[in-house]
PDB file of C-alpha atoms in Angstrom:
ATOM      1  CA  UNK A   1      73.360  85.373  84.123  1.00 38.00           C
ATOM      2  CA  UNK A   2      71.448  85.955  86.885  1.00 32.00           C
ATOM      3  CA  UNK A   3      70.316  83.351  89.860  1.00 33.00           C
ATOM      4  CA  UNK A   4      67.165  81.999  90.566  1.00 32.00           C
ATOM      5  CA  UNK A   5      66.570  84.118  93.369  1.00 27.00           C
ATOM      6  CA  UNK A   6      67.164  86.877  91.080  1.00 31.00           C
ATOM      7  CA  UNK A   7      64.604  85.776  88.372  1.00 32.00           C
ATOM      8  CA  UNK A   8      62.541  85.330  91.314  1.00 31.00           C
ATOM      9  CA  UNK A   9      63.394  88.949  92.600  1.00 30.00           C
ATOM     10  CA  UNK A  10      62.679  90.330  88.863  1.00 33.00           C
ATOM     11  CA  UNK A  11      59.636  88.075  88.612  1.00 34.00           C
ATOM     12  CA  UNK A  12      58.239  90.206  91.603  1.00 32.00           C
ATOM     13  CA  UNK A  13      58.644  93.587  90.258  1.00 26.00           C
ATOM     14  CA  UNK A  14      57.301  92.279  86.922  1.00 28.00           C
ATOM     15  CA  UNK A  15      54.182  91.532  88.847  1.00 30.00           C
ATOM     16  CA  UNK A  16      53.895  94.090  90.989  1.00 30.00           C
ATOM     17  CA  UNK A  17      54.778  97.259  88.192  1.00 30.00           C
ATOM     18  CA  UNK A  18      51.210  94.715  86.981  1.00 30.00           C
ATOM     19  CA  UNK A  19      49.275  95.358  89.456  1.00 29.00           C
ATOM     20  CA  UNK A  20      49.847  99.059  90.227  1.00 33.00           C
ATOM     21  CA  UNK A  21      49.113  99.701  86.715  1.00 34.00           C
ATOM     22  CA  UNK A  22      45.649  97.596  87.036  1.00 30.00           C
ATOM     23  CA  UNK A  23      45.146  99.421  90.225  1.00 34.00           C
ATOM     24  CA  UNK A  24      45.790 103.052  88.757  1.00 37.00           C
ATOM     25  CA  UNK A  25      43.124 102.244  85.518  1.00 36.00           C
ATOM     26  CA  UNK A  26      41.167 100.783  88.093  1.00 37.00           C
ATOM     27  CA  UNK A  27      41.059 104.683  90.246  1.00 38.00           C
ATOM     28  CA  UNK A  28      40.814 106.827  87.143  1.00 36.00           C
ATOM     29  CA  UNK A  29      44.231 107.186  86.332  1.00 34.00           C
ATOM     30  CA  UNK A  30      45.236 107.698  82.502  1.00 37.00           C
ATOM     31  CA  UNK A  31      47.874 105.452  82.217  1.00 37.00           C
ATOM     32  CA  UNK A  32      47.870 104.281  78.319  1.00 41.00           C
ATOM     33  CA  UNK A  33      50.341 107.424  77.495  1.00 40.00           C
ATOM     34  CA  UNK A  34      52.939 105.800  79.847  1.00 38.00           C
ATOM     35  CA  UNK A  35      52.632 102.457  78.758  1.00 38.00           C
ATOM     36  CA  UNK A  36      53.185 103.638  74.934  1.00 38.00           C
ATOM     37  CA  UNK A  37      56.013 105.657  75.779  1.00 37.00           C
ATOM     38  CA  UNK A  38      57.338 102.843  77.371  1.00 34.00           C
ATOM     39  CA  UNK A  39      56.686 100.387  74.218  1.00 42.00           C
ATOM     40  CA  UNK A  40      57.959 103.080  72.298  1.00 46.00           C
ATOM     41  CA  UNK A  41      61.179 103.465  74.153  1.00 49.00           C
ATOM     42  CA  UNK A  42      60.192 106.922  75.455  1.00 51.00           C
ATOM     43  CA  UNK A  43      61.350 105.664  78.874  1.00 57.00           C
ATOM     44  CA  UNK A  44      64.108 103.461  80.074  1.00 56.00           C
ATOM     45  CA  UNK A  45      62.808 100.596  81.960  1.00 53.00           C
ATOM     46  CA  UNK A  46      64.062  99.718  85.453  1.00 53.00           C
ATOM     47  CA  UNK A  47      64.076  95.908  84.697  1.00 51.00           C
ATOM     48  CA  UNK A  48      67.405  95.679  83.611  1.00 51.00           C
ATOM     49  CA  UNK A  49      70.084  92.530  83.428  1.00 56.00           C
ATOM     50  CA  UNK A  50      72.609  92.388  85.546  1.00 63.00           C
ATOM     51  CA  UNK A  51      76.415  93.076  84.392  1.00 75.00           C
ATOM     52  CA  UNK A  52      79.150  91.100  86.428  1.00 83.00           C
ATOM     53  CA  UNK A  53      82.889  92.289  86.340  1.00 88.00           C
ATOM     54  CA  UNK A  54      85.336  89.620  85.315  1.00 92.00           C
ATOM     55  CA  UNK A  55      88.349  89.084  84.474  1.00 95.00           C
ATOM     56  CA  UNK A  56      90.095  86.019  82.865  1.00 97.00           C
ATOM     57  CA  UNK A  57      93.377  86.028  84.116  1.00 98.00           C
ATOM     58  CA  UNK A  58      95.833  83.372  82.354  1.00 98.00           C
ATOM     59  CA  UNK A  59      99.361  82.034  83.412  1.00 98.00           C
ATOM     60  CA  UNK A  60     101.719  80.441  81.120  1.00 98.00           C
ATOM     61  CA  UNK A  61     103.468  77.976  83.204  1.00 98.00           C
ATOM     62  CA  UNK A  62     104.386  75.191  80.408  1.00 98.00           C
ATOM     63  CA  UNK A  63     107.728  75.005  80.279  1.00 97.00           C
ATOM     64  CA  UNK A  64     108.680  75.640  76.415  1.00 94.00           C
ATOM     65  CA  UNK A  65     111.054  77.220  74.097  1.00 93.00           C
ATOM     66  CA  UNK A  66     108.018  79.411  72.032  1.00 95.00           C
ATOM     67  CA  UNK A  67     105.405  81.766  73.732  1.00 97.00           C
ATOM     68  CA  UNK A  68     101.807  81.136  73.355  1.00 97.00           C
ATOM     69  CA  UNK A  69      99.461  82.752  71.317  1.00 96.00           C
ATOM     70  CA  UNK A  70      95.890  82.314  73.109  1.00 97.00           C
ATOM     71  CA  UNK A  71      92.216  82.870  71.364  1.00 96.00           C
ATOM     72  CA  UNK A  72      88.755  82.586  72.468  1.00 94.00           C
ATOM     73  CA  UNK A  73      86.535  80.048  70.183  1.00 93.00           C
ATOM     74  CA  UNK A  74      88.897  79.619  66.731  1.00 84.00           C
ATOM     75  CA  UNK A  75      88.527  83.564  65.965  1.00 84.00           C
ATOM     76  CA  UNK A  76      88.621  85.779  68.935  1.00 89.00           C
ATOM     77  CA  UNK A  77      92.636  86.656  69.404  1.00 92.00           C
ATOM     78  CA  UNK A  78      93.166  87.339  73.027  1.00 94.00           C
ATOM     79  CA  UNK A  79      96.973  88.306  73.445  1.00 90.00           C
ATOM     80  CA  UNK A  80      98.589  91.148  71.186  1.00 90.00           C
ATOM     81  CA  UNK A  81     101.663  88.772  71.397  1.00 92.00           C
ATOM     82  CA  UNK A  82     102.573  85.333  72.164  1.00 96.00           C
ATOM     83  CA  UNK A  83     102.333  84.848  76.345  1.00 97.00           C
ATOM     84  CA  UNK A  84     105.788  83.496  77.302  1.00 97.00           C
ATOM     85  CA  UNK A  85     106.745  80.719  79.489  1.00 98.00           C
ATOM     86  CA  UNK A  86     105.880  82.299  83.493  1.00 98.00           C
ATOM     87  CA  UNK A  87     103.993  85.230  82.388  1.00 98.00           C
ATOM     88  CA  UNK A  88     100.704  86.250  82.907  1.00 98.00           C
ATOM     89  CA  UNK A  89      97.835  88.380  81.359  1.00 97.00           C
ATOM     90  CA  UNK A  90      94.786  89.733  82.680  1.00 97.00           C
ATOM     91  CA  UNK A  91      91.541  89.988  79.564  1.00 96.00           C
ATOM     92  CA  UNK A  92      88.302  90.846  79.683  1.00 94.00           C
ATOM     93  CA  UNK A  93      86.385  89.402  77.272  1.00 93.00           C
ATOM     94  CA  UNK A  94      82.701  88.905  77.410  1.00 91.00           C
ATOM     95  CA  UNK A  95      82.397  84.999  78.410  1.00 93.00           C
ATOM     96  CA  UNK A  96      79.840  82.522  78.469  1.00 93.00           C
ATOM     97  CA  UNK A  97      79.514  78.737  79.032  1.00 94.00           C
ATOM     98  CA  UNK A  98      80.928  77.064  76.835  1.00 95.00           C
ATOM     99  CA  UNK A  99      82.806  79.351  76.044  1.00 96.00           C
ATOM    100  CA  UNK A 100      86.684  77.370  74.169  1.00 96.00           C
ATOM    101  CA  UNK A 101      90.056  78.850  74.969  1.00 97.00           C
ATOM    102  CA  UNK A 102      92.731  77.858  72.823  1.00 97.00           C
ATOM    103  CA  UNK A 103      96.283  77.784  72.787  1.00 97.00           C
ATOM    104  CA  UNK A 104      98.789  77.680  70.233  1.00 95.00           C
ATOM    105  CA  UNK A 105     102.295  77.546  69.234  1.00 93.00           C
ATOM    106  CA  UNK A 106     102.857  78.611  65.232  1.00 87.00           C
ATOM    107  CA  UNK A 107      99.557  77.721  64.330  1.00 87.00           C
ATOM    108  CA  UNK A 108      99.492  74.499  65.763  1.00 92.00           C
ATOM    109  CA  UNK A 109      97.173  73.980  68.759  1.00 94.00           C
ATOM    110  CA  UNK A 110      98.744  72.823  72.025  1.00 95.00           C
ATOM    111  CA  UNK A 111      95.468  72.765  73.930  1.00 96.00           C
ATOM    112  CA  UNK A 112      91.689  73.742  74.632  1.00 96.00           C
ATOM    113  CA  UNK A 113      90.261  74.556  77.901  1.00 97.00           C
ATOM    114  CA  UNK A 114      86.636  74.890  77.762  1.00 96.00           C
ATOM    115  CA  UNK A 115      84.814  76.882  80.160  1.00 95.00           C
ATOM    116  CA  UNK A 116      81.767  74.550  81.685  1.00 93.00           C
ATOM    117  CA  UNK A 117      80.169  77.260  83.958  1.00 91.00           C
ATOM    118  CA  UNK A 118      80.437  81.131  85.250  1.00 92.00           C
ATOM    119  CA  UNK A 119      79.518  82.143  88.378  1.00 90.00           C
ATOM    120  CA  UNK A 120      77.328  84.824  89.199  1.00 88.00           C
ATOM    121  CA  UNK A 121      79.156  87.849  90.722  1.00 89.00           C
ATOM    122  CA  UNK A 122      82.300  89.774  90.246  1.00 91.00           C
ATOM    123  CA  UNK A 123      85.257  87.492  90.362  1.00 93.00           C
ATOM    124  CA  UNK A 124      88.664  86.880  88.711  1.00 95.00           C
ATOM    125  CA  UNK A 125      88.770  83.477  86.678  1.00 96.00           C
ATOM    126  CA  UNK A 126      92.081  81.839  86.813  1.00 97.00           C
ATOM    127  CA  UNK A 127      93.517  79.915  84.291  1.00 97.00           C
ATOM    128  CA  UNK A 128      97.044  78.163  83.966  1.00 98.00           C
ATOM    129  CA  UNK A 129      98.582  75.786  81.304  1.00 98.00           C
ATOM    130  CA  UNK A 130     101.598  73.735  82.236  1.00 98.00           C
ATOM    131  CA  UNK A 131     103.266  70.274  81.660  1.00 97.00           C
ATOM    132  CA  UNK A 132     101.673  66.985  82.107  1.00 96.00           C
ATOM    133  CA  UNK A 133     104.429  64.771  83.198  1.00 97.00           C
ATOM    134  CA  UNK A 134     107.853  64.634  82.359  1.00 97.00           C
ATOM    135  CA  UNK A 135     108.424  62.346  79.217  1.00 96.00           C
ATOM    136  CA  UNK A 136     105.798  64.197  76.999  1.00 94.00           C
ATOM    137  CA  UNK A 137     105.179  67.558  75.663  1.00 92.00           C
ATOM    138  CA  UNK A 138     101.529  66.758  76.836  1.00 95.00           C
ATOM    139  CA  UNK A 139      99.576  69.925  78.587  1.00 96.00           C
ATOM    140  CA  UNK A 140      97.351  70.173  80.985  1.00 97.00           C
ATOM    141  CA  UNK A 141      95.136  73.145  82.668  1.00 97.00           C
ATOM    142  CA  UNK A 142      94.375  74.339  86.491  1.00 96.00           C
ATOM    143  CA  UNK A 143      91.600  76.728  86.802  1.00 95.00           C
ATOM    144  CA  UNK A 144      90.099  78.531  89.911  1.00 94.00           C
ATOM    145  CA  UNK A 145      87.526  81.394  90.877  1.00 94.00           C
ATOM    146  CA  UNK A 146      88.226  84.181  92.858  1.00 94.00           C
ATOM    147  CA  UNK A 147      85.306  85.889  94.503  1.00 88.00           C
ATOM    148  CA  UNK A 148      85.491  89.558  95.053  1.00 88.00           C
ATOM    149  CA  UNK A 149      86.945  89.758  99.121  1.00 90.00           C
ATOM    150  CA  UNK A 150      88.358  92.871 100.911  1.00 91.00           C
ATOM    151  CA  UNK A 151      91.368  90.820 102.029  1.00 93.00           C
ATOM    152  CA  UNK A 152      94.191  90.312  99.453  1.00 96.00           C
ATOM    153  CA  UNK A 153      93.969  86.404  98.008  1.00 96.00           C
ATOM    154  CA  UNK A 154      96.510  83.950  97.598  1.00 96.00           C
ATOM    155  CA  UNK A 155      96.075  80.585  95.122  1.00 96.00           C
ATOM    156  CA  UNK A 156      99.279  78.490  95.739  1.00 97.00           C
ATOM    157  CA  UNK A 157     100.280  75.856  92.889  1.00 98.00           C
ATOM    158  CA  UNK A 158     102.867  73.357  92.933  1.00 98.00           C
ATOM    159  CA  UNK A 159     103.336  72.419  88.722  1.00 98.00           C
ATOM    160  CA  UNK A 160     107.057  71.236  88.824  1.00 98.00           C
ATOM    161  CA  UNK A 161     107.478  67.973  87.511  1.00 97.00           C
ATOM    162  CA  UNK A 162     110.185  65.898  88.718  1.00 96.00           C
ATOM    163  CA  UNK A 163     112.230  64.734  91.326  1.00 96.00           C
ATOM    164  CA  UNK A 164     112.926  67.536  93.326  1.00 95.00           C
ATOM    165  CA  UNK A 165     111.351  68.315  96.034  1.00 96.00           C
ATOM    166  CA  UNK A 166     110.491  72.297  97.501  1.00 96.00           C
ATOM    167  CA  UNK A 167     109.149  74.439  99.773  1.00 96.00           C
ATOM    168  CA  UNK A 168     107.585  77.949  99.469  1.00 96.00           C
ATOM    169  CA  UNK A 169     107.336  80.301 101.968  1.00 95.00           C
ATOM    170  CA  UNK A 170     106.018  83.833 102.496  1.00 95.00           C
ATOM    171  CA  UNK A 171     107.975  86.337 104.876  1.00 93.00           C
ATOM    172  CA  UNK A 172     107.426  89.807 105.434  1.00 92.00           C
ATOM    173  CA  UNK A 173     109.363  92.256 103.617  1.00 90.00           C
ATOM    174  CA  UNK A 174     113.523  92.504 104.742  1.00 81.00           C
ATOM    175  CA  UNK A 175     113.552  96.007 106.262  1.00 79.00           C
ATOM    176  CA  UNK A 176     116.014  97.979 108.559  1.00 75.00           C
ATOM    177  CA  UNK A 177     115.206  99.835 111.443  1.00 76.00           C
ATOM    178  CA  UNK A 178     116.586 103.364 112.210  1.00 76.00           C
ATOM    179  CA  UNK A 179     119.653 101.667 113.661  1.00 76.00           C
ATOM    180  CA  UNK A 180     120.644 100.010 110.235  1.00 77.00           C
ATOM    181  CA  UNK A 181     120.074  97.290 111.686  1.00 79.00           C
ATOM    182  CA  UNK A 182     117.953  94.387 109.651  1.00 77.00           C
ATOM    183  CA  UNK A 183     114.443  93.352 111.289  1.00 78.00           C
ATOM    184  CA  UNK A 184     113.417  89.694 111.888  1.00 75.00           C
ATOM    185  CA  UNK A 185     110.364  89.093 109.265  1.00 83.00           C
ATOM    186  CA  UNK A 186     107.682  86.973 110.351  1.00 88.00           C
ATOM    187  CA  UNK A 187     107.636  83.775 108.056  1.00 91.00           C
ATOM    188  CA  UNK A 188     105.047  81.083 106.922  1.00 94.00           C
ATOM    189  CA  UNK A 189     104.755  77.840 105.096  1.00 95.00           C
ATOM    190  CA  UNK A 190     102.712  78.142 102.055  1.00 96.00           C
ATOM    191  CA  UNK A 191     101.048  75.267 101.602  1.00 95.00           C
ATOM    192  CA  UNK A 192     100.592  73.663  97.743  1.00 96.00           C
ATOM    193  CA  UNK A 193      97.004  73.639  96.262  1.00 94.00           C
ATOM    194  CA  UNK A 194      95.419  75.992  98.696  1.00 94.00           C
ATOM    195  CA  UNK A 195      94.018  79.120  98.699  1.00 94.00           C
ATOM    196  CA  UNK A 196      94.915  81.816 101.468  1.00 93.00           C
ATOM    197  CA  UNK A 197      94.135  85.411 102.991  1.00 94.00           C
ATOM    198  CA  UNK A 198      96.935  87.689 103.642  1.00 93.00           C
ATOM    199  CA  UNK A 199      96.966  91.078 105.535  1.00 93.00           C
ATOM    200  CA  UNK A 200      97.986  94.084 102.920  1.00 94.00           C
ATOM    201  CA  UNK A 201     101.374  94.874 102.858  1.00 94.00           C
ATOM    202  CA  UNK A 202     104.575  94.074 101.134  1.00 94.00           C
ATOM    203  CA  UNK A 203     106.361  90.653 101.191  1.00 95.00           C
ATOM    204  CA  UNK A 204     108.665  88.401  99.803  1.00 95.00           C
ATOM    205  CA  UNK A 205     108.083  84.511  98.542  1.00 97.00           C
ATOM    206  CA  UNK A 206     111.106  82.258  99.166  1.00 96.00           C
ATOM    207  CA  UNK A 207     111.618  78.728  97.780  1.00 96.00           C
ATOM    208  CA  UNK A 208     113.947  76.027  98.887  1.00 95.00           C
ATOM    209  CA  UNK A 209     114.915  72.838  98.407  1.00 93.00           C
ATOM    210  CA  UNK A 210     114.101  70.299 100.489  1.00 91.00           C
ATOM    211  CA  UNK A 211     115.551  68.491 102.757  1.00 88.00           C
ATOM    212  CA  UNK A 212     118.574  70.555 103.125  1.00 84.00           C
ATOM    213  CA  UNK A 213     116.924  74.062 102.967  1.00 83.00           C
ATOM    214  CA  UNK A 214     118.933  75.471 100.270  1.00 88.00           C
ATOM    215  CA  UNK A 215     117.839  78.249  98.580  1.00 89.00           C
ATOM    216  CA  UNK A 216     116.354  78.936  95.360  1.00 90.00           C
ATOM    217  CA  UNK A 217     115.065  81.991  95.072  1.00 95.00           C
ATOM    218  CA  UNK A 218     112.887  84.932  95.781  1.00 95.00           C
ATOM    219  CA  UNK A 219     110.062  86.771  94.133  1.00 96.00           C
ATOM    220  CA  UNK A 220     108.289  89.958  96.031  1.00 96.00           C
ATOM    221  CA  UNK A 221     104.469  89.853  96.422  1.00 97.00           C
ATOM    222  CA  UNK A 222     103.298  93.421  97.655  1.00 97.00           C
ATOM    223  CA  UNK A 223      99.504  92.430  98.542  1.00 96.00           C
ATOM    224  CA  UNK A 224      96.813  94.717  97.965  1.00 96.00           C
ATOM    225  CA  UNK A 225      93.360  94.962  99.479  1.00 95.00           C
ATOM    226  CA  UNK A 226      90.995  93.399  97.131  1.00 94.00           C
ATOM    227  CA  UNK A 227      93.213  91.852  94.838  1.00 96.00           C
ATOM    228  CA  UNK A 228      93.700  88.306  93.384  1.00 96.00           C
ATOM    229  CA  UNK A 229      96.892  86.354  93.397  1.00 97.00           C
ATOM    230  CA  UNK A 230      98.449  83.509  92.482  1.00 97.00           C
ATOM    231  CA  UNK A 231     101.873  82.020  93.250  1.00 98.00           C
ATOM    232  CA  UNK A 232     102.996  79.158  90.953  1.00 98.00           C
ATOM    233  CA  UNK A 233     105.977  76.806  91.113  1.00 98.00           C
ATOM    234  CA  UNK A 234     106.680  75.863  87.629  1.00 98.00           C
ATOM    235  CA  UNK A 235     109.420  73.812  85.722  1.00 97.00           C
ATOM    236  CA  UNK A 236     110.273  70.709  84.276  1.00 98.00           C
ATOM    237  CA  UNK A 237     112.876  67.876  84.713  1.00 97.00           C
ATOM    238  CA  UNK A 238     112.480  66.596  81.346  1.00 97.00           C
ATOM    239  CA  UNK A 239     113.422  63.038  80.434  1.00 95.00           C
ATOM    240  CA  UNK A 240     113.584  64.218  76.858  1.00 90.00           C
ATOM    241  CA  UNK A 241     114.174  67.132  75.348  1.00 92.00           C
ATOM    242  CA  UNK A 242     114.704  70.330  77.266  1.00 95.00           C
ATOM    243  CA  UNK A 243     114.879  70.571  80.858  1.00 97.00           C
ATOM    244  CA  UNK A 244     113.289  73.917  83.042  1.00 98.00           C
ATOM    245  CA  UNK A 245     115.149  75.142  86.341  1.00 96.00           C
ATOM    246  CA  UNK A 246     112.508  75.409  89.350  1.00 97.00           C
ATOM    247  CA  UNK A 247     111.272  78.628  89.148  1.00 97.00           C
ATOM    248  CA  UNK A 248     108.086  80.909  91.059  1.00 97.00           C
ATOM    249  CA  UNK A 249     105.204  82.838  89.242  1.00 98.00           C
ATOM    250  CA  UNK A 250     103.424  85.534  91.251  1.00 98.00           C
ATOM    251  CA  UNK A 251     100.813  87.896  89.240  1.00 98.00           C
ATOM    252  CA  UNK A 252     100.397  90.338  89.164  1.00 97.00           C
ATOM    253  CA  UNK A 253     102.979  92.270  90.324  1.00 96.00           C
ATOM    254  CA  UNK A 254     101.242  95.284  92.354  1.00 96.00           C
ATOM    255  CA  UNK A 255     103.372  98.291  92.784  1.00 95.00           C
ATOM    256  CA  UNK A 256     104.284  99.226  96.512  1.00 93.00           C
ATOM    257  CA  UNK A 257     103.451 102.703  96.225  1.00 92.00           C
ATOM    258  CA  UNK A 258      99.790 101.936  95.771  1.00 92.00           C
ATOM    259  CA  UNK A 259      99.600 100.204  99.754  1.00 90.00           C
ATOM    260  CA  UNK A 260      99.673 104.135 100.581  1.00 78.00           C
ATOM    261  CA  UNK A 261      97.946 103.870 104.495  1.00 62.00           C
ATOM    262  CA  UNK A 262      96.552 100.042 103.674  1.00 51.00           C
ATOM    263  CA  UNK A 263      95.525  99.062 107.305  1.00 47.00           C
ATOM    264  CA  UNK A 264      97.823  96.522 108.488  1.00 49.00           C
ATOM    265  CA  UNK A 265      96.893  94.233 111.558  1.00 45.00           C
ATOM    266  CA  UNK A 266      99.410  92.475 113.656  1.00 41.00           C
ATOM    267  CA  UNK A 267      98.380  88.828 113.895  1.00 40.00           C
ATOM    268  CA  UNK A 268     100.046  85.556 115.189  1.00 39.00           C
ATOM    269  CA  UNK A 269     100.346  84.546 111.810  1.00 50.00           C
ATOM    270  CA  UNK A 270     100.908  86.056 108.417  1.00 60.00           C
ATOM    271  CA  UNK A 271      98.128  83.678 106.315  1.00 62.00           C
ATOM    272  CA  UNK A 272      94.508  82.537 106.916  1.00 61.00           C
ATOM    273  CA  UNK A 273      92.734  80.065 105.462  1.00 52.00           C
ATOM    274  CA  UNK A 274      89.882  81.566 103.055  1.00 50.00           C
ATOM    275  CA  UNK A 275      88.347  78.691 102.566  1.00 43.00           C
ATOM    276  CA  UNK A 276      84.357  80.795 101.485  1.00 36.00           C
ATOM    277  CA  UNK A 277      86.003  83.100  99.317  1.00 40.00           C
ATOM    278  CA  UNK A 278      87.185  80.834  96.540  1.00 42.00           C
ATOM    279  CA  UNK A 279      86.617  77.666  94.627  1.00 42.00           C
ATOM    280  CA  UNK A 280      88.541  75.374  92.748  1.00 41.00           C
ATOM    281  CA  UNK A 281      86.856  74.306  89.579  1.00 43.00           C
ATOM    282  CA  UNK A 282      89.027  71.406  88.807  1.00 41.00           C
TER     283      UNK A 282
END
């Protein structure tokens, strides 16, 4: 869909392709064969709509014992197989507002999520499903746009429900040096319900319990230029039914081979806020 400014862009070289055409009659210049070739489809015309890149990218962080099959509008079948419980998917189907995505568990519809608006640009739309409160099975949805960047994007989410309370933190990869001897990483508070920048370059995500600082585990994150991510603490105390340990999302899982000579800068800190390059849509 393109902006105003572009209609108003296209709007202009409607007019003017107009006016040089008046202007060439106007001089002498036979200019009825072009024009009927171009009516005819003898020539491709330069006025063309503009095609945005984007990908839906959807988490499954509701804590349950089936995976979740997930379709566009009633009849458009996104997944090949059911998405399980802290897995993600990447699809690329052609949107538009208004566009309904369902999910269901053996035919039986957990919940829509209906897509009010796109934006206009390359960007990665983020969706995750996970559990409304503790008592009921009830679901509900975060979503979030990431806009194409050069820097590697984080979207942090805290979706545990109940008592306990955790931190998350991202440190730089555990390495040794030639001595054998382990190197001190650089570390950083994530904070919940924020979006961050990180430098390229390979990482680890710790959670703990807090106060107390005990651990609970740790999921790498190998950050790519250009890429979207998102970092999800999921689970459920459940006051009936089925309880779900604390436990950490990150998608996707880029390979550390492809970093290859990724320019890495040295800063004070490891994160950065990036606040322009992202918006929250709920």
């Amino acid at each position: 869909a393109s902006t105003p400014l572009n209609e108003a862009m296209a709007g202009g070289l409607l007019r003017a392709a107009l006016l040089g055409a008046l202007a060439a009659s106007a001089a002498g210049v036979a200019v009825d064969g072009r024009e009927k070739a171009l009516r005819q489809g003898g020539r491709r015309s330069f006025v063309q709509s503009m095609e945005f890149k984007q990908v839906l990218r959807i988490c499954n962080a509701y804590p349950f014992s089936s995976a979740l099959d997930i379709s566009m509008n009633s009849d458009e079948a996104l997944t090949d197989y059911p998405l399980q419980y802290t897995h993600c998917a990447d699809f690329k189907p052609e949107l538009h507002p208004g566009d309904r995505v369902e999910f269901k568990v053996g035919g039986s519809s957990v919940g829509t999520f209906t897509i009010s608006a796109l934006p206009a640009g390359d960007a990665v739309l983020m969706l995750v499903i996970y559990r409304h409160d503790t008592v009921t099975t009830a679901v509900s949805f975060e979503s979030h746009v990431f806009a194409a960047a050069r820097a590697p994007q984080l979207a942090v989410l805290d979706l545990y429900k109940g008592p306990q309370k955790s931190e998350m933190r991202i440190q730089d990869k555990v390495t040794k040096d030639a001595d054998g001897n382990v190197t001190t990483p650089r570390s950083e508070l994530l904070r919940y319900d924020s979006v961050l920048a990180v430098d390229p370059g390979a990482y680890e995500v710790t959670l703990a319990n807090v106060p107390g600082g005990k651990h609970v585990l740790t999921e790498p994150l190998v950050a790519l230029p250009g890429e979207a991510y998102v970092v999800i603490r999921c689970g459920v105390a459940a006051e009936e039914g089925a309880s779900y340990p604390e436990d950490v999302i990150v998608f996707p899982k880029s390979p550390e081979s492809k970093l290859g000579g990724a320019p890495r800068r040295a800063p004070a800190a490891l994160l950065a806020l990036a606040a322009a390059a992202a918006t929250w849509l709920q």
